[in-house]
Every structure is written in C-alpha cells, then in structure tokens.
Coordinates of C-alpha atoms (C1' of nucleotides) in Angstrom, one line a residue:
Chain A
X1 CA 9.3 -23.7 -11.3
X2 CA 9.7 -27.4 -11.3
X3 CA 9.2 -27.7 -7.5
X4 CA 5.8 -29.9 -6.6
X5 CA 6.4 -29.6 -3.0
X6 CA 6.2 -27.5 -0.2
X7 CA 8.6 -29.0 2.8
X8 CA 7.1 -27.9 6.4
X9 CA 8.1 -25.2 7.9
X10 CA 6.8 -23.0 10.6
X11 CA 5.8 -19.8 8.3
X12 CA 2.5 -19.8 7.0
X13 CA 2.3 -21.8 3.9
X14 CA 1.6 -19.2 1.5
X15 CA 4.0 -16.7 3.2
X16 CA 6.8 -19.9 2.1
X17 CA 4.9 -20.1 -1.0
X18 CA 5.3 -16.5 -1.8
X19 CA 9.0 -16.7 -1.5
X20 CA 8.7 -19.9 -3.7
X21 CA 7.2 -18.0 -6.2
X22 CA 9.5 -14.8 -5.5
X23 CA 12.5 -16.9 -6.4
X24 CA 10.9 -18.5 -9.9
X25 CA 10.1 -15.3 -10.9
X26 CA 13.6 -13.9 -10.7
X27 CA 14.4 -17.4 -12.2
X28 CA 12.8 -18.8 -14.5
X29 CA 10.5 -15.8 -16.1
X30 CA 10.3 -13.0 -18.0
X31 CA 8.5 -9.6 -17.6
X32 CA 5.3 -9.7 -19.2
X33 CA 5.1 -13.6 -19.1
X34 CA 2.0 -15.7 -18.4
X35 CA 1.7 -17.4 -15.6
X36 CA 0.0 -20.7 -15.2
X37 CA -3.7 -20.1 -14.3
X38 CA -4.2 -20.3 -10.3
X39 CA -6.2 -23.7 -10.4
X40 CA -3.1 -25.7 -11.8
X41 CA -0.7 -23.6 -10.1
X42 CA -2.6 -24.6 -6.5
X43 CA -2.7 -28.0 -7.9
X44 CA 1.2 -28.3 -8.6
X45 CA 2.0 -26.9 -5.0
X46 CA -0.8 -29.2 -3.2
X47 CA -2.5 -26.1 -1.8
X48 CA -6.0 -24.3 -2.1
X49 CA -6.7 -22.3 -4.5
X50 CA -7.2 -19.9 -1.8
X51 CA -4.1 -20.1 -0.4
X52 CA -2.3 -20.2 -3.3
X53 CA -4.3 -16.8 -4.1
X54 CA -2.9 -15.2 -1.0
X55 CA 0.7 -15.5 -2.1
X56 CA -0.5 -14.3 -5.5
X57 CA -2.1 -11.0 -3.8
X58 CA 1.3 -10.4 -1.6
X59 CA 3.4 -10.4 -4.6
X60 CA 0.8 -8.6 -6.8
X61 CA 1.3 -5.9 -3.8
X62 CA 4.9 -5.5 -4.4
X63 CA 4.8 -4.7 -7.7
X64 CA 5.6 -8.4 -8.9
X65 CA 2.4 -9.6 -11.0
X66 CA -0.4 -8.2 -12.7
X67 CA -3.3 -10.0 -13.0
X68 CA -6.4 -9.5 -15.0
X69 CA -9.2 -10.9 -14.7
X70 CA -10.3 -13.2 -17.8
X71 CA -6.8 -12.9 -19.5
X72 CA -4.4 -14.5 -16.5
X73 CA -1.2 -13.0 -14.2
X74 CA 1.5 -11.9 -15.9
X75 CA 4.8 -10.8 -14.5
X76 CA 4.6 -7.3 -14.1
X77 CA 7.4 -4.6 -15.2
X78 CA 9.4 -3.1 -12.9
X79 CA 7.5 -0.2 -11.2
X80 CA 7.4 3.1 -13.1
X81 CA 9.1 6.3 -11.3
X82 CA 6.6 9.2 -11.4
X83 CA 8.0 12.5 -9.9
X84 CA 6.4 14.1 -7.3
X85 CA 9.3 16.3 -6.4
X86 CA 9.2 19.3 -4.3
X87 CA 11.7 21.6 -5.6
X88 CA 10.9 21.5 -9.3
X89 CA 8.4 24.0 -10.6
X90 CA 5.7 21.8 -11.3
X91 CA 3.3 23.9 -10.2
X92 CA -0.6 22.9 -11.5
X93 CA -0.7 23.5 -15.2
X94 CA 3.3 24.4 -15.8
X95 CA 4.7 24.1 -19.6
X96 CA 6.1 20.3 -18.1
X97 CA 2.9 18.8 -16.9
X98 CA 1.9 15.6 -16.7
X99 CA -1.4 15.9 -15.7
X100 CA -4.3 15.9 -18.4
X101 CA -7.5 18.5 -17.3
X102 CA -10.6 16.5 -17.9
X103 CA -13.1 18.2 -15.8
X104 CA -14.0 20.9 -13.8
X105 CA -17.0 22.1 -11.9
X106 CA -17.9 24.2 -8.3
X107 CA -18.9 22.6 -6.0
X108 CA -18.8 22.3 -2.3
X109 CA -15.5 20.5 -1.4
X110 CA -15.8 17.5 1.5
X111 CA -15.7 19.5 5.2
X112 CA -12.1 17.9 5.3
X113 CA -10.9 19.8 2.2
X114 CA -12.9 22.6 3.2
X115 CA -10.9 23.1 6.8
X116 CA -7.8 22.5 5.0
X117 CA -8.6 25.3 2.7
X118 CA -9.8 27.8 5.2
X119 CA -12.9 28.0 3.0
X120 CA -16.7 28.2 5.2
X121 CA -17.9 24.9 5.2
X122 CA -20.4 25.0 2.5
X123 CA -18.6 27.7 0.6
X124 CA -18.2 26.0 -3.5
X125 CA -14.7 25.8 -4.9
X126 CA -13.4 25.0 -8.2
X127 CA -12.9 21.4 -8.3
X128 CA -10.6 20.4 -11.2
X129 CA -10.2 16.6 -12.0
X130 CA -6.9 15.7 -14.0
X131 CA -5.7 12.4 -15.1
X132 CA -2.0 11.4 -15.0
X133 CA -0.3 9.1 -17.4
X134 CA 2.8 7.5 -18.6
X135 CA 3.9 5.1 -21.0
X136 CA 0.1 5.5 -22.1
X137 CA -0.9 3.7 -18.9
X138 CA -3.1 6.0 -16.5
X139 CA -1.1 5.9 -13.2
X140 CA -3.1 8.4 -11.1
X141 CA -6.8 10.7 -10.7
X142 CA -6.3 13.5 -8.6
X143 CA -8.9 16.3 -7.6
X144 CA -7.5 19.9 -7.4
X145 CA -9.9 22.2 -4.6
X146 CA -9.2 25.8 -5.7
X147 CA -11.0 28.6 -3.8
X148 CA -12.5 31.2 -5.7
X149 CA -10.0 33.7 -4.3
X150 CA -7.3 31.9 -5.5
X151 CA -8.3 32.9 -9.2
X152 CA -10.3 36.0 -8.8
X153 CA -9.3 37.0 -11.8
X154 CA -11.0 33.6 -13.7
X155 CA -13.3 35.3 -16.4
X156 CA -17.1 34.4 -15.3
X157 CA -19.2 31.7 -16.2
X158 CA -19.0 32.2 -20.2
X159 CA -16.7 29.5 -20.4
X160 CA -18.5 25.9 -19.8
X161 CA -17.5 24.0 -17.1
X162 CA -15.4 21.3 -18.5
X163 CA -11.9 20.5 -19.9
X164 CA -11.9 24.3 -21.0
X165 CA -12.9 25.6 -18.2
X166 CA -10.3 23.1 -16.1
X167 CA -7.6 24.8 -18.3
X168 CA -8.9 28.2 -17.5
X169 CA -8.5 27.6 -13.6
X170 CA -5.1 25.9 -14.1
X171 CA -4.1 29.3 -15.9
X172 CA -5.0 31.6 -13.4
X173 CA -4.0 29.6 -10.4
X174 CA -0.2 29.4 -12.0
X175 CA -0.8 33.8 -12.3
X176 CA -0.7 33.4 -8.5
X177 CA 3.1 33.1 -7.8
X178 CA 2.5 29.7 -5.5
X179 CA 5.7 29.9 -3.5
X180 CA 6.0 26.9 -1.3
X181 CA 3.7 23.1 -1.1
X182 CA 3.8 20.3 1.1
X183 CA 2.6 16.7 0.3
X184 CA 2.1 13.9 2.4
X185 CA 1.8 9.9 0.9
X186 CA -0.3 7.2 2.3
X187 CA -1.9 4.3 1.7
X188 CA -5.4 4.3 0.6
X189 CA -8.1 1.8 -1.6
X190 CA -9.5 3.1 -4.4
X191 CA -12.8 4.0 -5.0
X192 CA -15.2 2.6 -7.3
X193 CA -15.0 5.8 -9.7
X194 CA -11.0 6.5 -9.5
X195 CA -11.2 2.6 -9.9
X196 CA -12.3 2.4 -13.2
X197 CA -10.5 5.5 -14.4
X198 CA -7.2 3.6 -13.0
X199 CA -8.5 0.3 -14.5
X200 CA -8.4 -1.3 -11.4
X201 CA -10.7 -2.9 -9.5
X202 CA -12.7 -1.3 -6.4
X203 CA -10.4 -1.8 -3.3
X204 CA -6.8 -2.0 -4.9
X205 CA -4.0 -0.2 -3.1
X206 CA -3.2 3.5 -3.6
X207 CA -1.2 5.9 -2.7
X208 CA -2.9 9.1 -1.7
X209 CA -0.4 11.9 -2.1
X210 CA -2.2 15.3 -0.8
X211 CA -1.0 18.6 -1.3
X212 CA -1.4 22.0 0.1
X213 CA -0.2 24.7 -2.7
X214 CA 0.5 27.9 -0.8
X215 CA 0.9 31.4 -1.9
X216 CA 1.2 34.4 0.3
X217 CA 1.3 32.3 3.4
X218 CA -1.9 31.1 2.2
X219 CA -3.3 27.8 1.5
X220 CA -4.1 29.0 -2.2
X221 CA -4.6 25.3 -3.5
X222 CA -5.4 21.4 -2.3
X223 CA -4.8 18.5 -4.3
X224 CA -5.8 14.8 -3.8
X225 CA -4.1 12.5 -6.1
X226 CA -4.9 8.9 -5.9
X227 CA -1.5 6.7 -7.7
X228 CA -1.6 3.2 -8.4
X229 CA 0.7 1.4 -5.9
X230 CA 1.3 -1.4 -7.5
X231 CA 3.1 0.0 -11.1
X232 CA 4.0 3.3 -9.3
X233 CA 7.1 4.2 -7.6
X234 CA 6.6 7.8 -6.5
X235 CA 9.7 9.9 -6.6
X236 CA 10.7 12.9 -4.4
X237 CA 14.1 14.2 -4.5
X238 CA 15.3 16.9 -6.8
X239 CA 17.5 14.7 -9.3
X240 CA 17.5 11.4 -10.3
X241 CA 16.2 8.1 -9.9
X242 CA 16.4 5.4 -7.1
X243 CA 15.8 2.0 -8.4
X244 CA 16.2 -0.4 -5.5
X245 CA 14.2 -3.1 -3.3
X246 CA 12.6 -5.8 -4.5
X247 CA 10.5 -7.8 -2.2
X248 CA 10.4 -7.6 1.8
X249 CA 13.4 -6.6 3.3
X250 CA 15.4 -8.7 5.0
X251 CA 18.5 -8.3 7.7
X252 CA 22.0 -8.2 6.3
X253 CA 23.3 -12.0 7.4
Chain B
X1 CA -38.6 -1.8 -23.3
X2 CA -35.4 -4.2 -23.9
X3 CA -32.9 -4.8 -21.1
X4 CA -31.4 -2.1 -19.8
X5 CA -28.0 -1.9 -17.8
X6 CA -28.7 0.5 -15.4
X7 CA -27.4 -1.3 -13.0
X8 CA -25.1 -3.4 -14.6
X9 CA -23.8 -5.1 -12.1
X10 CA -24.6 -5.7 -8.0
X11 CA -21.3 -4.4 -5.7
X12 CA -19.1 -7.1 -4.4
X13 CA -20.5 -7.9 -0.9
X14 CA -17.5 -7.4 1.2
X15 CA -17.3 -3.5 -0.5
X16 CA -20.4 -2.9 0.5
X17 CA -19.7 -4.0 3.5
X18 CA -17.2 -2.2 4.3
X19 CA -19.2 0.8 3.4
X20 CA -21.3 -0.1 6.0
X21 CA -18.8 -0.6 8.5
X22 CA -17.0 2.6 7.6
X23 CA -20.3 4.3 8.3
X24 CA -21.3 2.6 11.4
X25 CA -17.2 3.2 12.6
X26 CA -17.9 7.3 12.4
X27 CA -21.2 7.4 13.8
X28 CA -21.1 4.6 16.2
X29 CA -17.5 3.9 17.2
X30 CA -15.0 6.5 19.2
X31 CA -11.0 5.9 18.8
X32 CA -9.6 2.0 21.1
X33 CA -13.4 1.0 21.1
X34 CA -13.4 -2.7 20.3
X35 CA -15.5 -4.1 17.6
X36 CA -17.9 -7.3 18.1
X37 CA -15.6 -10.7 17.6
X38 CA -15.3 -12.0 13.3
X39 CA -18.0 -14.6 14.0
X40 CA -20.4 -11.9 15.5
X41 CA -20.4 -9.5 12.9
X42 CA -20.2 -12.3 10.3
X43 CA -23.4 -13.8 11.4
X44 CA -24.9 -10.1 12.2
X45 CA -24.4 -9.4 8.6
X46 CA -25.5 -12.4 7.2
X47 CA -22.1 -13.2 5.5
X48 CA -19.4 -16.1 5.5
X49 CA -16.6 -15.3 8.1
X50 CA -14.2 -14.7 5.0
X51 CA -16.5 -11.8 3.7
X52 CA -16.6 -10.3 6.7
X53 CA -12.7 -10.2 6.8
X54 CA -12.4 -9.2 3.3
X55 CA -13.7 -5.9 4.4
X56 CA -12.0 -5.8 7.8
X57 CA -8.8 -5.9 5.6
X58 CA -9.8 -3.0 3.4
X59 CA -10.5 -0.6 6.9
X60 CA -7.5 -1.9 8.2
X61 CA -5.4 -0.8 4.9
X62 CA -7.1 2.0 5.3
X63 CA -6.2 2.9 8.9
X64 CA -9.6 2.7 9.9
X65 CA -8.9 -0.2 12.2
X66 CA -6.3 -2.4 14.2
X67 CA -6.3 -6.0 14.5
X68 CA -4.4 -8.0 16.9
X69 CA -4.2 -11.6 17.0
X70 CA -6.0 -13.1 20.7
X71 CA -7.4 -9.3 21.4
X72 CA -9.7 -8.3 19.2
X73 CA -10.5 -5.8 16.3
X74 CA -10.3 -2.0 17.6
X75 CA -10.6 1.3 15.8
X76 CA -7.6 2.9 15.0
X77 CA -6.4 6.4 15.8
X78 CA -5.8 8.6 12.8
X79 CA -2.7 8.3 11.3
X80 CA 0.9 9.9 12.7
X81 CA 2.4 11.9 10.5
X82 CA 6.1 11.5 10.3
X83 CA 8.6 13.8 8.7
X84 CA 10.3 12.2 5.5
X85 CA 10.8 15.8 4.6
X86 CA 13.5 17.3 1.7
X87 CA 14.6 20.2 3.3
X88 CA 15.2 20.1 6.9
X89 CA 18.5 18.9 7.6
X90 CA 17.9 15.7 9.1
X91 CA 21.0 13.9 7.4
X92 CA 21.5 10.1 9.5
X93 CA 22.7 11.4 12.9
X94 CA 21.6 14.8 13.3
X95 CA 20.9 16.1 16.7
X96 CA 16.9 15.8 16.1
X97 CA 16.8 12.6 14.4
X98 CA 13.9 10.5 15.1
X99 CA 16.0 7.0 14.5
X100 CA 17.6 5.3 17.2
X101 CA 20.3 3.3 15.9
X102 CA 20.3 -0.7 17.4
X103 CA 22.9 -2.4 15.5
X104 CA 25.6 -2.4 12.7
X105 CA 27.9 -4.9 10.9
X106 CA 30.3 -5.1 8.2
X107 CA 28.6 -7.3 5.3
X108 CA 28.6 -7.4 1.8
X109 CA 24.7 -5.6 0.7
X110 CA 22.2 -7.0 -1.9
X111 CA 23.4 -6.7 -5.2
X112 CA 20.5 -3.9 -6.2
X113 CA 22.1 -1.8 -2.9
X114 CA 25.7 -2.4 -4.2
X115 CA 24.9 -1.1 -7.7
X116 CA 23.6 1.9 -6.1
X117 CA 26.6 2.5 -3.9
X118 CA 28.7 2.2 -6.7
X119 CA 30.6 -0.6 -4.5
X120 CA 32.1 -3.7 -6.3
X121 CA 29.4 -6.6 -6.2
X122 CA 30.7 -8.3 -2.9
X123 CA 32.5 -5.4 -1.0
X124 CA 31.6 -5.1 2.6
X125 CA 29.8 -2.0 3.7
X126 CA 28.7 -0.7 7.2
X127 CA 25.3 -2.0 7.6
X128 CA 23.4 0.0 10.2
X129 CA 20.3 -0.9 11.5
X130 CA 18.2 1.7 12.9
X131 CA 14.2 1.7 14.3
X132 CA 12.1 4.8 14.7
X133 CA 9.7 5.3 17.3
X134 CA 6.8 7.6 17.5
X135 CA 4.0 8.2 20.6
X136 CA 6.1 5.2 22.1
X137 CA 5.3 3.1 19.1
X138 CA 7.7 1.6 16.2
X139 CA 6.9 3.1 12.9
X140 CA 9.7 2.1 11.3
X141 CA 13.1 -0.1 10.7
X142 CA 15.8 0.6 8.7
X143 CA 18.9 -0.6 7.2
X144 CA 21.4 2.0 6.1
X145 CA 24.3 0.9 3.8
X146 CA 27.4 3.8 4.2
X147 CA 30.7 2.2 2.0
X148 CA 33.8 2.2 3.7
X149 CA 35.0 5.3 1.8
X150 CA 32.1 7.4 3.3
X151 CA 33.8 7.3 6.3
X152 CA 37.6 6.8 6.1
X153 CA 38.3 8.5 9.6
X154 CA 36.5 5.6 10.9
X155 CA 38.8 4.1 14.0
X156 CA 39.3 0.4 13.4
X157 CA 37.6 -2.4 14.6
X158 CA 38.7 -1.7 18.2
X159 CA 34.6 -0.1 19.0
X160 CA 32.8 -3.9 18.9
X161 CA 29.9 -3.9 16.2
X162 CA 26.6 -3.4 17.8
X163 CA 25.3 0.0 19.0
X164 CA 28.8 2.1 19.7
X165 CA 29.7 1.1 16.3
X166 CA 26.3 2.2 15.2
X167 CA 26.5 5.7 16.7
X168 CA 30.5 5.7 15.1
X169 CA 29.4 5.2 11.7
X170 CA 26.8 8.2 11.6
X171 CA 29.0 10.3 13.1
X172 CA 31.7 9.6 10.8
X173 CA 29.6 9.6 8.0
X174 CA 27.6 12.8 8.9
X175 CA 31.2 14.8 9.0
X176 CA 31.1 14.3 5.4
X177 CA 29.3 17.2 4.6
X178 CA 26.2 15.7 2.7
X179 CA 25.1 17.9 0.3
X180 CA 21.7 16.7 -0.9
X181 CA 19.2 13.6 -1.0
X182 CA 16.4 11.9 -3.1
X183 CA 14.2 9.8 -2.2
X184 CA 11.5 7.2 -3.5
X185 CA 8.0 6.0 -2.0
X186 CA 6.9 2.5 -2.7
X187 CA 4.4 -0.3 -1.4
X188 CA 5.7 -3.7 0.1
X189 CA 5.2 -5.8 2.7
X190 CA 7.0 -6.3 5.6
X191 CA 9.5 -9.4 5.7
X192 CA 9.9 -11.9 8.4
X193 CA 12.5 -9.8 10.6
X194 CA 11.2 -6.6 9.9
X195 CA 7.3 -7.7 11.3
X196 CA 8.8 -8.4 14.7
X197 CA 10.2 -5.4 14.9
X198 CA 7.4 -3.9 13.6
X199 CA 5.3 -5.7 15.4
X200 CA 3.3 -7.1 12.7
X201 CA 3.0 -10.1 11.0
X202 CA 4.9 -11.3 7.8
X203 CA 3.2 -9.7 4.7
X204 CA 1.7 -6.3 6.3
X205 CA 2.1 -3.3 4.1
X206 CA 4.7 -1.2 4.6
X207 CA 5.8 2.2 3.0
X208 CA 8.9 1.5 1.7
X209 CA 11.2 5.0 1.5
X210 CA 14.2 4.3 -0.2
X211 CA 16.9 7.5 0.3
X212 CA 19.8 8.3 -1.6
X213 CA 22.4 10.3 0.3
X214 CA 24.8 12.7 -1.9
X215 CA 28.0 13.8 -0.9
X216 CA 30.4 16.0 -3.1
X217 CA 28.6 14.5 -6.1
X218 CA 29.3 10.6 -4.8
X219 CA 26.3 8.3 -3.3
X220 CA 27.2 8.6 0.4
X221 CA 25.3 6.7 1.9
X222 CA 21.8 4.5 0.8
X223 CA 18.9 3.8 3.3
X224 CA 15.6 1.7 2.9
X225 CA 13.7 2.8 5.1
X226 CA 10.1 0.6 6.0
X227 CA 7.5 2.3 7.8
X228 CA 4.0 0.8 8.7
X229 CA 1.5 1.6 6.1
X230 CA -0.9 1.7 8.6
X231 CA -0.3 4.1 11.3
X232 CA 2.1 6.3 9.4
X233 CA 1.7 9.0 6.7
X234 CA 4.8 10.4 5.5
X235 CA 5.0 14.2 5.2
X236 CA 7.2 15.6 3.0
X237 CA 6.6 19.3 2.9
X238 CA 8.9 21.6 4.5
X239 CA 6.6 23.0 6.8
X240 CA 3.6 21.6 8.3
X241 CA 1.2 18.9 8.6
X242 CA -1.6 18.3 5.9
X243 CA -4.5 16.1 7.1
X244 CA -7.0 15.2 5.0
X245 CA -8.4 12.2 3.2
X246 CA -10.3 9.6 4.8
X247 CA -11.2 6.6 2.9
X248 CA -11.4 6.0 -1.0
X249 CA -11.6 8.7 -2.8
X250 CA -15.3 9.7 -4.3
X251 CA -16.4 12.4 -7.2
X252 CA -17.3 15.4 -6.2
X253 CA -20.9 15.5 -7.6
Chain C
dT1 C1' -9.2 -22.4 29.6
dA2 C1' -11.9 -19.5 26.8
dG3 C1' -12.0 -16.3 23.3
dT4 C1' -9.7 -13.8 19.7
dG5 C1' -7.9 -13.2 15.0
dG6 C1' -4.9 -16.0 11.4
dT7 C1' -4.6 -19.8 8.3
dC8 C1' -6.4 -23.3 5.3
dT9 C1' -9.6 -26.3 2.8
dA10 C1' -12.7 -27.9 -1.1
dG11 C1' -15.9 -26.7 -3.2
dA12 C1' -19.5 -23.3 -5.9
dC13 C1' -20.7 -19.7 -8.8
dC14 C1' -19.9 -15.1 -11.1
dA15 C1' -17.7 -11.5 -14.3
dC16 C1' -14.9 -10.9 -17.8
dT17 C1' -12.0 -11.8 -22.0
dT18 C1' -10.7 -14.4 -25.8
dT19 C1' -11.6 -17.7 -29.4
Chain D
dA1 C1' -18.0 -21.8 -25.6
dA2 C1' -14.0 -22.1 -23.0
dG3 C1' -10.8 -20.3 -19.9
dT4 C1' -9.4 -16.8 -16.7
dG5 C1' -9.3 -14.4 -12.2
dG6 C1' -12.9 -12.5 -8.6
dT7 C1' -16.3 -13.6 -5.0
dC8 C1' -18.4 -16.4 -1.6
dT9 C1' -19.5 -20.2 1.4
dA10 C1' -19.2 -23.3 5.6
dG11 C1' -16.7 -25.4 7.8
dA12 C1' -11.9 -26.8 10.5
dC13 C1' -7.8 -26.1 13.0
dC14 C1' -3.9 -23.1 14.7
dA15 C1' -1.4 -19.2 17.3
dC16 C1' -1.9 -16.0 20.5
dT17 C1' -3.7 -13.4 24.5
dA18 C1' -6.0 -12.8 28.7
dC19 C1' -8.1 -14.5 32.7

DNA sequence: TAGTGGTCTAGACCACTTT
DNA sequence: AAGTGGTCTAGACCACTAC
C-alpha cells in the first residue's frame, strides 16, 4: 500500500479510495491483519480523516474489515455461510439446531407480530429468545412468537419462565407436525439490545430474516431473527455452498 | 452512596435522533410526504448538519426514507417484496420471469465465477445481463454466467450479441432441464455500473443473491443477482408474503 | 437561478482497550 | 497513560433538479 497519492478523477474521492484500498487488501494483506490506524492512513492518502472513514465504512459493509473500537481494523475473514434453508427439517428445536434457548416469557407480541399470527391484538404469546452461533462467534438473536394454541399441550406455569421453560415450548411446538415456512431477508439496523448481544454497535447492518412456521394451514409460529451482515452470508438452497462476489459488481468488459 | 452506573453512558445523538424521527415519521408523516431540507431539521434539532444525516442514513437503510439528490428527503413506501423463492419454477427464462434480459456477450468471467462454473480460468462464457423491474421501478441487475456447454444447441454467432442473443441463451440454456438451485444472501454495495442502473449512487446497499443453477448434477448456469436493499425484501417461501418488522429490533419486555 | 442532497475539510472530544 | 476507533462540529464547495 505504498501509494501516497490519489490522482483526480471524477468519482468521489473516497469511492476511488475504497477501490484503492480494495486492491491492497487483496494485495498486500492477510486476513486478520492490522491495519494502520485511520489518522496515518488519512495522512498517507492526503484526505480527512473523515473521508478516509467513509471508504473504511463501505468496505467494512462488504464484509472486508472489522474494526473495533480501541484495538484498530483488521482485515476481516471471509463471510461465514449460515443455513437458512427451506427444505431441511430444521424446524425450532430439531436434534441439528443451531440456535441456543436463553429466554422465554408471555407476553404481548408487537401489533405487527400479532396480525401476522392471527392472535387478538393484546392476546400474550410465548416469546422465546434464542441466540445463534458459529465458530464461537454469535452471528444472530432472533425472537420466536408462539401462540398458546400452538403448544396447548405445554405443562402450566410449574416450570419457570427461562432457558427451561424456552426448551419446554421448543418441544411442544416441534409435537405440532409444522409442515411448510416461508422467510423473507432484509436489511435492517440493529437495536441497542440485539446490539450488544451481537457485539456490535447500535445501528450496524442486519439482516432481518422473518419466518412464518405453518402447520395445518395455520400460522402456528413467527420468528424474527436479526444476522450480522457484515460476517454472515445467509444460505438458502438445499445443498451446498456458494462462495462468490467480492466487492461491487462490475460489467463483464 | 458511591458512583453508580445506572446510566452508564448517554446514547449517541444521531441514534436518538433517529428515534425521534422514526417516531415523528409514523405519527406525523404519510407515504411521498417530503421532509423539511438537511439544514432545517439540523438547526430544528440543534445538531451539526452531519448528525442530522447520520440518522437520515440509518431511516434510509432502514426503508424508512428516500433521498434524492436536488429533490429532497421523502418517506418511503414499505418495502416490495420480490420472489427469490426455492420452489416455484422460475428457472432463467421461464414464461413468468420477472427479468427482462438487456444484453449478452461472450467474455472470459471473474476468476471467483469461473471456479464456480467449473470453467478453465480464462474460458469465455455467455454473459447475460438482465434488470428486473417491479411497480415500474428497477429492483434489480444482474449478470448471469451459462458456459458454452450449457447450451451446445446454441446457433453460432450469426444472432448479433445484444438482446436476441440474450433471449437465445435462456432459451437454450432453460431446454437443459435444470434440476435444482441454491442460493446465497449477502450485503454489498452497489458498483459504478450497477448504481445507474439502479439508479443510485456508487456505494448504496444492495442485497447481493448469488444463485447456483444445477443441471444433471453439473453447475449450469451461475447468477449474481443485486437488488436494492432499500425498496426490496426478498421472499423466499413458497407461498405468500410475510410482512412484518419495522425498525431495529427491541425486547419484548 | 435557487434549493436540494452529496462530498470534503480540519479540527475537537469521547469511549474503549491495551500496556 | 497511550492509542484506537466513534461521535460531533461548523463551516465550504460540488452535483443535481426544478423552476
């Protein structure tokens, strides 16, 4: 990354500086390298620190840095392929789960969740939190709504509400022969809480997969799941893996 | 009593901010309404102009709002859902496919694309460009890469490259019986080309849906696929539409 | 031409981690 | 204490759109 200069060109200077910094990385680094700290870096391409903080940002976006705040940007790993698959069985709580139950309580779900459900607007429904990780990094929260009717079998209230009572609604819900789901992804910010269980800061990008579980030709389960967008690739087809793109696309010359 | 850390630390301004805003935008604000100018609302607030954009840049990730460069700041619609979905058979081509194909060539792909095909590293493959439109908007480009042995009954170069050879190649490539497909969801940002078509500017996110194509056991055909992270969310399910979510996520309490 | 959002600067201070 | 990235400021100018 020897270059001190930035030659003018009609693009944006930290769009050109992104690119810059795109090519040195494929270069002239190695994953989990550290970076120069931002003030020399700005210094060495005779931008602001500002500026030179917006090409950071884009290329912390795709997946290309990591940055931590009182440690320094490192050069981030390639982006980690988490299934979200539709024709597996991974139904909530199935033998091959890679969700962890931490929580569970009922309460009344957001109107949203509630219309989704079918449920009366103030009507309380099992609200389970899991946690998702891999590689022993978290990679997603997600918040499982689960009418009552859905598990009318669930023993009463002698079990706590908690981890074992989480487990307890995961068990019954998978007695309920869900037959079919459909998910939808888009991009979201995190909130503060999800941001601290995802060690990320208030605002970073997510991608907010939500699911309708459906049993009987009914909506028997809705699930919210929050994924880090910048270390997760999310994965939907029934085999393997696709590892491709790096970076903006750009046309076939 | 000692110090306490209650509240540990005050909320970043533009967060809180665009708390506010978020607020003010469902009470106050109905769908193409356009917002008071940067300076305005900067002033109004009491905060630097940068603030103030910090957390126009978190609504606008979130689909809350639409900037345009010259116009002004509006609020958005809610999101189009668009079908990315496993099961239907909407192999490249198909009768009800959304793409409308613009443009192909004959050019050696990226070397990530190339190790995916299976294809030697600089063997020419039929580069198709394609761009979806939805409500009369683009929601998405795409470049689909189909080797040369995907479809052999492909009549030579006497059909010029461009849109007829476009519409060739799919329907070569869709007599080959394709059997199956997986596909991944990532975050990126738009590059130079891809922004005009998109009609955004360099750097916006995009969803980035990269789709394997299987045919009698062989990678077919490979498309990356860039939709605007904005407007779109990408349903996947085989049946209908799930809407929910608006905003980061919160505990239930 | 006037008004909008987009880019850029040169600072300052804060929150956090490591030494 | 030193060093890092995160936040914030108060300006300036540019690119684009509409009138």
């Amino acid at each position: 990354m020897g270059t001190t200069q930035l030659e003018p060109v009609p693009e944006p200077k930290y769009w050109h500086l992104r690119t810059v910094l795109s090519e040195a990385l494929d270069s002239e680094f190695s994953v989990g390298e550290i970076l120069p700290n931002e003030r020399d870096l700005a210094a060495r391409f005779g931008v602001a620190r500002a500026t030179l903080r917006q090409a950071l940002e884009q290329l912390e976006l795709e997946g290309r840095l990591q940055r931590r705040r009182g440690v320094g940007t490192t050069v981030a790993p390639p982006r980690v392929g988490v299934a979200v698959g539709t024709a597996q069985h991974t139904w909530p709580g199935a033998a091959d789960d890679a969700w962890e139950p931490t929580d569970c309580e009922l309460a009344a779900p957001p109107a949203a969740v509630a219309g989704a459900l079918g449920t009366a607007r103030d009507e309380p429904v099992h609200t389970v939190r899991r946690s998702r990780v891999t590689h022993g990094q978290p990679v997603a929260a997600e918040l499982l709504y689960v009418p009552p009717s859905s598990v009318p079998d669930l023993t009463a209230i002698d079990t706590p509400s908690g981890t074992a009572r989480a487990r307890a609604v995961l068990r019954e819900l998978q007695r309920g022969e869900l037959e079919r789901r459909d998910s939808a992804v888009e991009l979201g910010s995190v909130g503060a809480e999800d941001a601290k269980e995802l060690d990320r800061l208030p605002g970073a990008p997510v991608l907010v997969v939500t699911t309708r579980y459906l049993a009987r030709g009914r909506t028997a389960a809705l699930s919210v799941a929050t994924y880090r967008a910048d270390t997760c690739r999310l994965t939907f087809g029934d085999s393997g893996d696709v590892e491709i793109h790096h970076g903006p696309q750009s046309r076939a010359s």
